[in-house]
mmCIF file of C-alpha atoms in Angstrom:
data_model
loop_
_atom_site.group_PDB
_atom_site.id
_atom_site.type_symbol
_atom_site.label_atom_id
_atom_site.label_comp_id
_atom_site.label_asym_id
_atom_site.label_seq_id
_atom_site.Cartn_x
_atom_site.Cartn_y
_atom_site.Cartn_z
ATOM 1 C CA UNK A 1044 -52.783 -35.693 7.149
ATOM 2 C CA UNK A 1045 -50.534 -38.655 7.940
ATOM 3 C CA UNK A 1046 -47.284 -37.681 9.538
ATOM 4 C CA UNK A 1047 -44.281 -37.714 7.145
ATOM 5 C CA UNK A 1048 -42.376 -40.974 6.973
ATOM 6 C CA UNK A 1049 -38.707 -41.679 6.378
ATOM 7 C CA UNK A 1050 -39.544 -42.236 2.734
ATOM 8 C CA UNK A 1051 -41.288 -38.842 2.579
ATOM 9 C CA UNK A 1052 -38.276 -37.166 4.155
ATOM 10 C CA UNK A 1053 -35.903 -38.831 1.705
ATOM 11 C CA UNK A 1054 -37.999 -37.638 -1.232
ATOM 12 C CA UNK A 1055 -38.299 -34.075 0.107
ATOM 13 C CA UNK A 1056 -34.552 -33.897 0.771
ATOM 14 C CA UNK A 1057 -33.685 -35.542 -2.575
ATOM 15 C CA UNK A 1058 -31.586 -38.216 -0.878
ATOM 16 C CA UNK A 1059 -31.954 -41.976 -0.535
ATOM 17 C CA UNK A 1060 -33.868 -43.703 2.249
ATOM 18 C CA UNK A 1061 -30.564 -45.298 3.238
ATOM 19 C CA UNK A 1062 -29.019 -41.845 3.705
ATOM 20 C CA UNK A 1063 -31.871 -40.753 5.984
ATOM 21 C CA UNK A 1064 -31.445 -43.940 8.002
ATOM 22 C CA UNK A 1065 -27.724 -43.306 8.324
ATOM 23 C CA UNK A 1066 -28.423 -39.743 9.523
ATOM 24 C CA UNK A 1067 -30.908 -41.079 12.087
ATOM 25 C CA UNK A 1068 -28.360 -43.648 13.258
ATOM 26 C CA UNK A 1069 -25.557 -41.090 13.557
ATOM 27 C CA UNK A 1070 -23.362 -42.924 11.058
ATOM 28 C CA UNK A 1071 -19.989 -41.301 10.413
ATOM 29 C CA UNK A 1072 -20.028 -41.900 6.654
ATOM 30 C CA UNK A 1073 -22.460 -39.042 5.952
ATOM 31 C CA UNK A 1074 -21.109 -35.580 5.190
ATOM 32 C CA UNK A 1075 -21.968 -32.865 7.698
ATOM 33 C CA UNK A 1076 -23.564 -30.761 4.966
ATOM 34 C CA UNK A 1077 -25.873 -33.672 4.098
ATOM 35 C CA UNK A 1078 -26.828 -34.177 7.753
ATOM 36 C CA UNK A 1079 -27.677 -30.506 8.089
ATOM 37 C CA UNK A 1080 -29.661 -30.527 4.854
ATOM 38 C CA UNK A 1081 -31.726 -33.515 6.026
ATOM 39 C CA UNK A 1082 -32.244 -31.809 9.380
ATOM 40 C CA UNK A 1083 -33.488 -28.610 7.712
ATOM 41 C CA UNK A 1084 -35.912 -30.496 5.491
ATOM 42 C CA UNK A 1085 -37.144 -32.564 8.460
ATOM 43 C CA UNK A 1086 -37.939 -29.346 10.314
ATOM 44 C CA UNK A 1087 -39.735 -27.932 7.282
ATOM 45 C CA UNK A 1088 -42.006 -30.940 6.697
ATOM 46 C CA UNK A 1089 -42.594 -31.718 10.370
ATOM 47 C CA UNK A 1090 -40.814 -35.086 10.444
ATOM 48 C CA UNK A 1091 -41.469 -36.942 13.698
ATOM 49 C CA UNK A 1092 -37.806 -37.857 14.202
ATOM 50 C CA UNK A 1093 -36.500 -34.263 14.021
ATOM 51 C CA UNK A 1094 -35.237 -34.365 17.608
ATOM 52 C CA UNK A 1095 -33.191 -37.492 16.947
ATOM 53 C CA UNK A 1096 -31.709 -35.965 13.795
ATOM 54 C CA UNK A 1097 -30.806 -32.774 15.628
ATOM 55 C CA UNK A 1098 -29.028 -34.666 18.387
ATOM 56 C CA UNK A 1099 -27.106 -36.791 15.851
ATOM 57 C CA UNK A 1100 -26.046 -33.714 13.867
ATOM 58 C CA UNK A 1101 -24.943 -31.928 17.043
ATOM 59 C CA UNK A 1102 -22.924 -34.948 18.150
ATOM 60 C CA UNK A 1103 -21.183 -35.180 14.789
ATOM 61 C CA UNK A 1104 -19.968 -31.575 14.711
ATOM 62 C CA UNK A 1105 -16.274 -30.944 15.458
ATOM 63 C CA UNK A 1106 -15.800 -29.494 18.947
ATOM 64 C CA UNK A 1107 -13.538 -26.460 19.203
ATOM 65 C CA UNK A 1108 -12.390 -24.491 22.244
ATOM 66 C CA UNK A 1109 -11.960 -20.791 21.492
ATOM 67 C CA UNK A 1110 -11.089 -17.906 23.781
ATOM 68 C CA UNK A 1111 -11.084 -14.107 23.813
ATOM 69 C CA UNK A 1112 -9.221 -11.811 26.186
ATOM 70 C CA UNK A 1113 -10.919 -8.410 26.290
ATOM 71 C CA UNK A 1114 -10.340 -5.225 28.243
ATOM 72 C CA UNK A 1115 -12.203 -3.813 31.228
ATOM 73 C CA UNK A 1116 -15.722 -5.258 31.520
ATOM 74 C CA UNK A 1117 -17.272 -1.945 32.619
ATOM 75 C CA UNK A 1118 -16.536 -0.433 29.190
ATOM 76 C CA UNK A 1119 -19.610 -0.734 26.942
ATOM 77 C CA UNK A 1120 -17.588 -1.418 23.792
ATOM 78 C CA UNK A 1121 -16.044 -4.569 25.234
ATOM 79 C CA UNK A 1122 -19.329 -5.751 26.753
ATOM 80 C CA UNK A 1123 -20.916 -5.379 23.315
ATOM 81 C CA UNK A 1124 -17.980 -7.091 21.630
ATOM 82 C CA UNK A 1125 -18.247 -10.058 24.002
ATOM 83 C CA UNK A 1126 -21.930 -10.415 23.210
ATOM 84 C CA UNK A 1127 -21.415 -10.389 19.452
ATOM 85 C CA UNK A 1128 -18.641 -13.009 19.767
ATOM 86 C CA UNK A 1129 -20.978 -15.265 21.766
ATOM 87 C CA UNK A 1130 -23.740 -14.850 19.191
ATOM 88 C CA UNK A 1131 -21.396 -15.585 16.295
ATOM 89 C CA UNK A 1132 -20.077 -18.728 18.009
ATOM 90 C CA UNK A 1133 -23.598 -19.966 18.751
ATOM 91 C CA UNK A 1134 -24.670 -19.357 15.147
ATOM 92 C CA UNK A 1135 -22.102 -21.740 13.666
ATOM 93 C CA UNK A 1136 -23.952 -24.843 12.514
ATOM 94 C CA UNK A 1137 -20.865 -26.705 11.281
ATOM 95 C CA UNK A 1138 -18.883 -26.771 14.550
ATOM 96 C CA UNK A 1139 -19.650 -26.981 18.254
ATOM 97 C CA UNK A 1140 -17.810 -24.032 19.824
ATOM 98 C CA UNK A 1141 -16.977 -23.782 23.495
ATOM 99 C CA UNK A 1142 -16.184 -20.062 23.797
ATOM 100 C CA UNK A 1143 -14.509 -18.654 26.894
ATOM 101 C CA UNK A 1144 -14.334 -14.861 27.275
ATOM 102 C CA UNK A 1145 -12.141 -13.299 29.964
ATOM 103 C CA UNK A 1146 -11.902 -9.613 30.856
ATOM 104 C CA UNK A 1147 -8.957 -7.899 32.508
ATOM 105 C CA UNK A 1148 -9.299 -4.804 34.689
ATOM 106 C CA UNK A 1149 -5.587 -4.276 35.278
ATOM 107 C CA UNK A 1150 -4.079 -3.525 31.847
ATOM 108 C CA UNK A 1151 -0.449 -3.805 32.920
ATOM 109 C CA UNK A 1152 1.741 -5.913 30.579
ATOM 110 C CA UNK A 1153 2.450 -8.602 33.175
ATOM 111 C CA UNK A 1154 -1.217 -9.009 34.081
ATOM 112 C CA UNK A 1155 -2.150 -9.183 30.404
ATOM 113 C CA UNK A 1156 0.545 -11.780 29.742
ATOM 114 C CA UNK A 1157 -0.497 -13.914 32.730
ATOM 115 C CA UNK A 1158 -4.184 -13.876 31.737
ATOM 116 C CA UNK A 1159 -3.382 -14.648 28.105
ATOM 117 C CA UNK A 1160 -1.312 -17.707 29.077
ATOM 118 C CA UNK A 1161 -4.015 -18.919 31.474
ATOM 119 C CA UNK A 1162 -6.706 -18.563 28.799
ATOM 120 C CA UNK A 1163 -4.552 -20.372 26.241
ATOM 121 C CA UNK A 1164 -4.220 -23.393 28.525
ATOM 122 C CA UNK A 1165 -7.956 -24.027 28.015
ATOM 123 C CA UNK A 1166 -8.256 -23.146 24.312
ATOM 124 C CA UNK A 1167 -7.112 -24.161 20.856
ATOM 125 C CA UNK A 1168 -7.231 -20.583 19.519
ATOM 126 C CA UNK A 1169 -7.409 -17.235 21.325
ATOM 127 C CA UNK A 1170 -8.128 -13.666 20.303
ATOM 128 C CA UNK A 1171 -6.423 -11.014 22.405
ATOM 129 C CA UNK A 1172 -6.843 -7.253 22.795
ATOM 130 C CA UNK A 1173 -3.570 -5.827 24.060
ATOM 131 C CA UNK A 1174 -1.067 -3.036 23.862
ATOM 132 C CA UNK A 1175 2.293 -3.963 22.348
ATOM 133 C CA UNK A 1176 4.897 -4.666 25.017
ATOM 134 C CA UNK A 1177 7.889 -7.056 25.177
ATOM 135 C CA UNK A 1178 6.354 -8.951 28.095
ATOM 136 C CA UNK A 1179 3.121 -9.511 26.171
ATOM 137 C CA UNK A 1180 5.024 -10.406 22.997
ATOM 138 C CA UNK A 1181 7.022 -13.058 24.850
ATOM 139 C CA UNK A 1182 3.827 -14.511 26.335
ATOM 140 C CA UNK A 1183 2.293 -14.748 22.853
ATOM 141 C CA UNK A 1184 5.397 -16.475 21.533
ATOM 142 C CA UNK A 1185 5.123 -18.991 24.370
ATOM 143 C CA UNK A 1186 1.442 -19.574 23.636
ATOM 144 C CA UNK A 1187 2.104 -20.175 19.943
ATOM 145 C CA UNK A 1188 4.947 -22.591 20.732
ATOM 146 C CA UNK A 1189 2.397 -24.628 22.696
ATOM 147 C CA UNK A 1190 0.331 -25.042 19.514
ATOM 148 C CA UNK A 1191 -2.417 -22.535 20.323
ATOM 149 C CA UNK A 1192 -3.253 -20.113 17.514
ATOM 150 C CA UNK A 1193 -3.221 -16.423 18.524
ATOM 151 C CA UNK A 1194 -5.202 -13.598 16.904
ATOM 152 C CA UNK A 1195 -5.027 -9.838 17.474
ATOM 153 C CA UNK A 1196 -8.468 -8.349 18.098
ATOM 154 C CA UNK A 1197 -9.124 -4.597 17.628
ATOM 155 C CA UNK A 1198 -5.421 -3.648 17.937
ATOM 156 C CA UNK A 1199 -2.712 -5.273 15.767
ATOM 157 C CA UNK A 1200 0.044 -6.824 17.869
ATOM 158 C CA UNK A 1201 2.528 -7.389 15.040
ATOM 159 C CA UNK A 1202 3.758 -4.986 12.387
ATOM 160 C CA UNK A 1203 4.899 -7.932 10.265
ATOM 161 C CA UNK A 1204 1.491 -9.595 10.079
ATOM 162 C CA UNK A 1205 2.723 -12.773 11.753
ATOM 163 C CA UNK A 1206 -0.184 -12.609 14.206
ATOM 164 C CA UNK A 1207 -3.480 -12.572 12.277
ATOM 165 C CA UNK A 1208 -5.483 -9.398 12.883
ATOM 166 C CA UNK A 1209 -9.235 -8.828 13.040
ATOM 167 C CA UNK A 1210 -10.159 -5.155 13.114
ATOM 168 C CA UNK A 1211 -10.351 -1.889 11.222
ATOM 169 C CA UNK A 1212 -8.042 -0.303 8.678
ATOM 170 C CA UNK A 1213 -6.723 2.190 11.211
ATOM 171 C CA UNK A 1214 -4.777 4.316 8.733
ATOM 172 C CA UNK A 1215 -7.990 4.841 6.783
ATOM 173 C CA UNK A 1216 -9.873 5.481 10.037
ATOM 174 C CA UNK A 1217 -7.493 8.300 10.992
ATOM 175 C CA UNK A 1218 -7.618 9.925 7.574
ATOM 176 C CA UNK A 1219 -11.409 9.791 7.594
ATOM 177 C CA UNK A 1220 -11.492 11.518 10.988
ATOM 178 C CA UNK A 1221 -9.151 14.212 9.681
ATOM 179 C CA UNK A 1222 -11.390 14.636 6.628
ATOM 180 C CA UNK A 1223 -14.217 15.368 9.029
ATOM 181 C CA UNK A 1224 -12.307 18.123 10.809
ATOM 182 C CA UNK A 1225 -11.053 19.634 7.540
ATOM 183 C CA UNK A 1226 -14.614 19.939 6.234
ATOM 184 C CA UNK A 1227 -16.536 20.725 9.420
ATOM 185 C CA UNK A 1228 -14.398 23.055 11.512
ATOM 186 C CA UNK A 1229 -15.961 26.496 11.148
ATOM 187 C CA UNK A 1230 -12.741 28.451 11.676
ATOM 188 C CA UNK A 1231 -9.003 27.699 11.561
ATOM 189 C CA UNK A 1232 -7.591 26.698 14.921
ATOM 190 C CA UNK A 1233 -6.151 23.945 17.022
ATOM 191 C CA UNK A 1234 -7.195 20.305 17.155
ATOM 192 C CA UNK A 1235 -6.781 18.405 20.407
ATOM 193 C CA UNK A 1236 -6.256 14.657 20.268
ATOM 194 C CA UNK A 1237 -6.701 12.171 23.088
ATOM 195 C CA UNK A 1238 -5.197 8.696 22.848
ATOM 196 C CA UNK A 1239 -5.720 5.856 25.274
ATOM 197 C CA UNK A 1240 -2.194 4.466 25.253
ATOM 198 C CA UNK A 1241 0.417 4.906 22.501
ATOM 199 C CA UNK A 1242 1.370 1.233 22.853
ATOM 200 C CA UNK A 1243 -1.944 0.232 21.253
ATOM 201 C CA UNK A 1244 -0.887 -0.132 17.649
ATOM 202 C CA UNK A 1245 -4.342 0.680 16.305
ATOM 203 C CA UNK A 1246 -4.244 4.092 18.020
ATOM 204 C CA UNK A 1247 -0.714 4.751 16.769
ATOM 205 C CA UNK A 1248 -1.722 3.930 13.184
ATOM 206 C CA UNK A 1249 -4.899 5.994 13.440
ATOM 207 C CA UNK A 1250 -2.939 8.997 14.661
ATOM 208 C CA UNK A 1251 -0.440 8.600 11.809
ATOM 209 C CA UNK A 1252 -3.235 8.608 9.227
ATOM 210 C CA UNK A 1253 -4.866 11.566 10.971
ATOM 211 C CA UNK A 1254 -1.668 13.639 10.852
ATOM 212 C CA UNK A 1255 -1.018 12.637 7.251
ATOM 213 C CA UNK A 1256 -4.352 13.955 6.024
ATOM 214 C CA UNK A 1257 -4.151 17.226 7.959
ATOM 215 C CA UNK A 1258 -0.646 17.956 6.636
ATOM 216 C CA UNK A 1259 -1.851 17.323 3.108
ATOM 217 C CA UNK A 1260 -5.220 19.038 3.067
ATOM 218 C CA UNK A 1261 -5.738 21.213 6.167
ATOM 219 C CA UNK A 1262 -2.602 23.265 6.944
ATOM 220 C CA UNK A 1263 -4.728 25.869 8.752
ATOM 221 C CA UNK A 1264 -5.601 23.304 11.453
ATOM 222 C CA UNK A 1265 -2.846 22.888 14.029
ATOM 223 C CA UNK A 1266 -2.672 19.546 15.819
ATOM 224 C CA UNK A 1267 -1.764 19.780 19.496
ATOM 225 C CA UNK A 1268 0.492 17.184 21.086
ATOM 226 C CA UNK A 1269 -1.569 14.032 21.784
ATOM 227 C CA UNK A 1270 -2.330 13.323 25.426
ATOM 228 C CA UNK A 1271 -2.879 9.866 26.923
ATOM 229 C CA UNK A 1272 -6.058 9.070 28.849
ATOM 230 C CA UNK A 1273 -4.809 5.606 29.871
ATOM 231 C CA UNK A 1274 -8.268 4.369 28.846
ATOM 232 C CA UNK A 1275 -9.799 6.306 31.786
ATOM 233 C CA UNK A 1276 -12.921 8.468 31.483
ATOM 234 C CA UNK A 1277 -11.869 10.533 34.515
ATOM 235 C CA UNK A 1278 -8.465 11.311 32.989
ATOM 236 C CA UNK A 1279 -10.083 12.140 29.629
ATOM 237 C CA UNK A 1280 -12.477 14.541 31.349
ATOM 238 C CA UNK A 1281 -9.641 16.314 33.171
ATOM 239 C CA UNK A 1282 -7.536 16.649 30.007
ATOM 240 C CA UNK A 1283 -10.491 17.950 27.996
ATOM 241 C CA UNK A 1284 -11.344 20.555 30.637
ATOM 242 C CA UNK A 1285 -7.731 21.736 30.566
ATOM 243 C CA UNK A 1286 -7.682 21.972 26.768
ATOM 244 C CA UNK A 1287 -10.905 23.980 26.680
ATOM 245 C CA UNK A 1288 -9.613 26.468 29.272
ATOM 246 C CA UNK A 1289 -6.082 26.828 27.903
ATOM 247 C CA UNK A 1290 -6.823 26.952 24.162
ATOM 248 C CA UNK A 1291 -9.548 29.458 23.348
ATOM 249 C CA UNK A 1292 -8.974 28.803 19.637
ATOM 250 C CA UNK A 1293 -9.630 25.064 19.994
ATOM 251 C CA UNK A 1294 -11.552 24.166 16.850
ATOM 252 C CA UNK A 1295 -11.906 20.448 17.379
ATOM 253 C CA UNK A 1296 -11.286 17.454 19.621
ATOM 254 C CA UNK A 1297 -10.521 13.931 18.418
ATOM 255 C CA UNK A 1298 -10.899 11.118 20.954
ATOM 256 C CA UNK A 1299 -8.802 8.284 19.546
ATOM 257 C CA UNK A 1300 -9.036 5.683 22.306
ATOM 258 C CA UNK A 1301 -10.727 5.046 25.640
ATOM 259 C CA UNK A 1302 -12.272 7.697 27.818
ATOM 260 C CA UNK A 1303 -14.727 9.255 25.369
ATOM 261 C CA UNK A 1304 -17.476 9.471 28.013
ATOM 262 C CA UNK A 1305 -15.275 11.744 30.148
ATOM 263 C CA UNK A 1306 -14.457 13.993 27.195
ATOM 264 C CA UNK A 1307 -18.164 14.245 26.367
ATOM 265 C CA UNK A 1308 -18.969 15.254 29.944
ATOM 266 C CA UNK A 1309 -16.306 17.983 29.897
ATOM 267 C CA UNK A 1310 -17.510 19.450 26.583
ATOM 268 C CA UNK A 1311 -21.081 19.529 27.852
ATOM 269 C CA UNK A 1312 -20.085 21.093 31.168
ATOM 270 C CA UNK A 1313 -18.196 23.883 29.383
ATOM 271 C CA UNK A 1314 -21.210 24.650 27.179
ATOM 272 C CA UNK A 1315 -19.328 23.692 24.015
ATOM 273 C CA UNK A 1316 -21.816 21.168 22.611
ATOM 274 C CA UNK A 1317 -22.455 22.065 18.980
ATOM 275 C CA UNK A 1318 -19.745 24.746 19.043
ATOM 276 C CA UNK A 1319 -16.782 22.422 18.834
ATOM 277 C CA UNK A 1320 -16.202 19.760 16.185
ATOM 278 C CA UNK A 1321 -15.771 16.529 18.123
ATOM 279 C CA UNK A 1322 -15.134 13.088 16.670
ATOM 280 C CA UNK A 1323 -14.934 9.812 18.576
ATOM 281 C CA UNK A 1324 -15.144 6.058 18.140
ATOM 282 C CA UNK A 1325 -17.765 3.346 18.628
ATOM 283 C CA UNK A 1326 -21.483 3.432 19.219
ATOM 284 C CA UNK A 1327 -22.659 2.997 22.812
ATOM 285 C CA UNK A 1328 -25.542 4.476 24.780
ATOM 286 C CA UNK A 1329 -23.257 7.342 25.850
ATOM 287 C CA UNK A 1330 -21.956 8.182 22.386
ATOM 288 C CA UNK A 1331 -25.431 7.832 20.871
ATOM 289 C CA UNK A 1332 -26.719 10.426 23.345
ATOM 290 C CA UNK A 1333 -23.777 12.704 22.535
ATOM 291 C CA UNK A 1334 -24.503 12.475 18.810
ATOM 292 C CA UNK A 1335 -28.146 13.319 19.367
ATOM 293 C CA UNK A 1336 -27.425 16.447 21.429
ATOM 294 C CA UNK A 1337 -24.643 17.534 19.029
ATOM 295 C CA UNK A 1338 -21.800 17.124 21.513
ATOM 296 C CA UNK A 1339 -20.272 14.567 19.130
ATOM 297 C CA UNK A 1340 -20.233 15.640 15.498
ATOM 298 C CA UNK A 1341 -19.186 12.336 13.943
ATOM 299 C CA UNK A 1342 -18.778 8.847 15.345
ATOM 300 C CA UNK A 1343 -16.755 6.177 13.565
ATOM 301 C CA UNK A 1344 -17.767 2.762 14.779
ATOM 302 C CA UNK A 1345 -16.899 -0.910 14.434
ATOM 303 C CA UNK A 1346 -19.609 -2.972 12.788
ATOM 304 C CA UNK A 1347 -19.747 -5.339 15.739
ATOM 305 C CA UNK A 1348 -21.979 -7.988 14.174
ATOM 306 C CA UNK A 1349 -19.559 -8.280 11.261
ATOM 307 C CA UNK A 1350 -16.617 -8.250 13.673
ATOM 308 C CA UNK A 1351 -17.979 -11.182 15.665
ATOM 309 C CA UNK A 1352 -18.664 -13.293 12.577
ATOM 310 C CA UNK A 1353 -15.245 -12.608 11.063
ATOM 311 C CA UNK A 1354 -13.353 -13.241 14.314
ATOM 312 C CA UNK A 1355 -15.019 -16.593 14.947
ATOM 313 C CA UNK A 1356 -14.691 -17.611 11.302
ATOM 314 C CA UNK A 1357 -10.966 -16.780 11.259
ATOM 315 C CA UNK A 1358 -10.276 -18.857 14.370
ATOM 316 C CA UNK A 1359 -12.329 -21.797 13.090
ATOM 317 C CA UNK A 1360 -10.610 -21.595 9.695
ATOM 318 C CA UNK A 1361 -7.178 -21.678 11.355
ATOM 319 C CA UNK A 1362 -8.053 -24.785 13.344
ATOM 320 C CA UNK A 1363 -9.495 -26.509 10.291
ATOM 321 C CA UNK A 1364 -6.265 -25.945 8.369
ATOM 322 C CA UNK A 1365 -7.754 -23.510 5.885
ATOM 323 C CA UNK A 1366 -5.340 -21.702 3.571
ATOM 324 C CA UNK A 1367 -7.573 -18.632 3.476
ATOM 325 C CA UNK A 1368 -6.173 -15.293 4.614
ATOM 326 C CA UNK A 1369 -6.758 -15.167 8.364
ATOM 327 C CA UNK A 1370 -6.502 -11.362 8.555
ATOM 328 C CA UNK A 1371 -9.956 -9.786 8.462
ATOM 329 C CA UNK A 1372 -10.308 -6.041 7.871
ATOM 330 C CA UNK A 1373 -13.765 -4.900 8.990
ATOM 331 C CA UNK A 1374 -15.364 -1.863 7.308
ATOM 332 C CA UNK A 1375 -16.195 0.883 9.807
ATOM 333 C CA UNK A 1376 -19.402 2.881 9.992
ATOM 334 C CA UNK A 1377 -19.502 6.690 9.889
ATOM 335 C CA UNK A 1378 -22.399 7.933 12.001
ATOM 336 C CA UNK A 1379 -23.992 11.337 12.571
ATOM 337 C CA UNK A 1380 -27.157 12.341 14.391
ATOM 338 C CA UNK A 1381 -28.989 12.108 11.054
ATOM 339 C CA UNK A 1382 -28.260 8.448 10.260
ATOM 340 C CA UNK A 1383 -28.515 6.756 13.651
#
């Protein structure tokens, strides 16, 4: 068969020959959607000039510089989140995204503020995971005054909604966790709760929803005072060991924040796997293993693929002047060993 000509491409794409020529020439007076349509049809019919069309379409896409500031890179959740953000940015056909992702090991407010301001100097929009602190708030105000759009990732940084938020409905998350304990705890008793840091607004809201449900529907379950792990697995392990020794009537353990791997190790070491209702957050290799051996009873997890798409779309929409709601609430997944 003869190779497809420009005329063949125009007919297959239902556009004029002049439009195909303008696409091949990289003319500015062709809509991006039309360029992409012609490119897709060229690939389908095997048009000889596909490479030229692809380069012209790529050159015509708006170029945006986005950034994300995530927490400690050794934590699987944030490694996975970074990967899904990269994939979502690369998948956008309408814009050319230069995505910079920085991790911070030291979670102190000043270090977070300094890294956020440095990232913003290179970006037009940034997504930040951070605890709420006046030093961080002031840094964000400074960034926004410079014209860079700021988004809260995972943890809301504003109770007023002034900073767009991409993440879970944390009130609903906490009430769902409490529902699990109310229905799965075999006997009345105490519920231990571990939080990473009370300054993370998502953890604060989750705890509030958790307490609300238990007060309403499970008065026979007594919630112990929450203890902070400071996002450390070692601290979580030590706290969990102490709870298991001190409270013989411990009916459940809720890990609402970082350090779940340490809590899992402590429960296993004490021989409590399958004997204690334990609920945690986010699917990783460690939590998957804990679900399978019944150390974790329920896992409530971000849908990371959806998170990445929504986060990138919100930042792009903001820079394109869209009037769409920039807050994106991501549905969470409820996992057990039976539906992994």
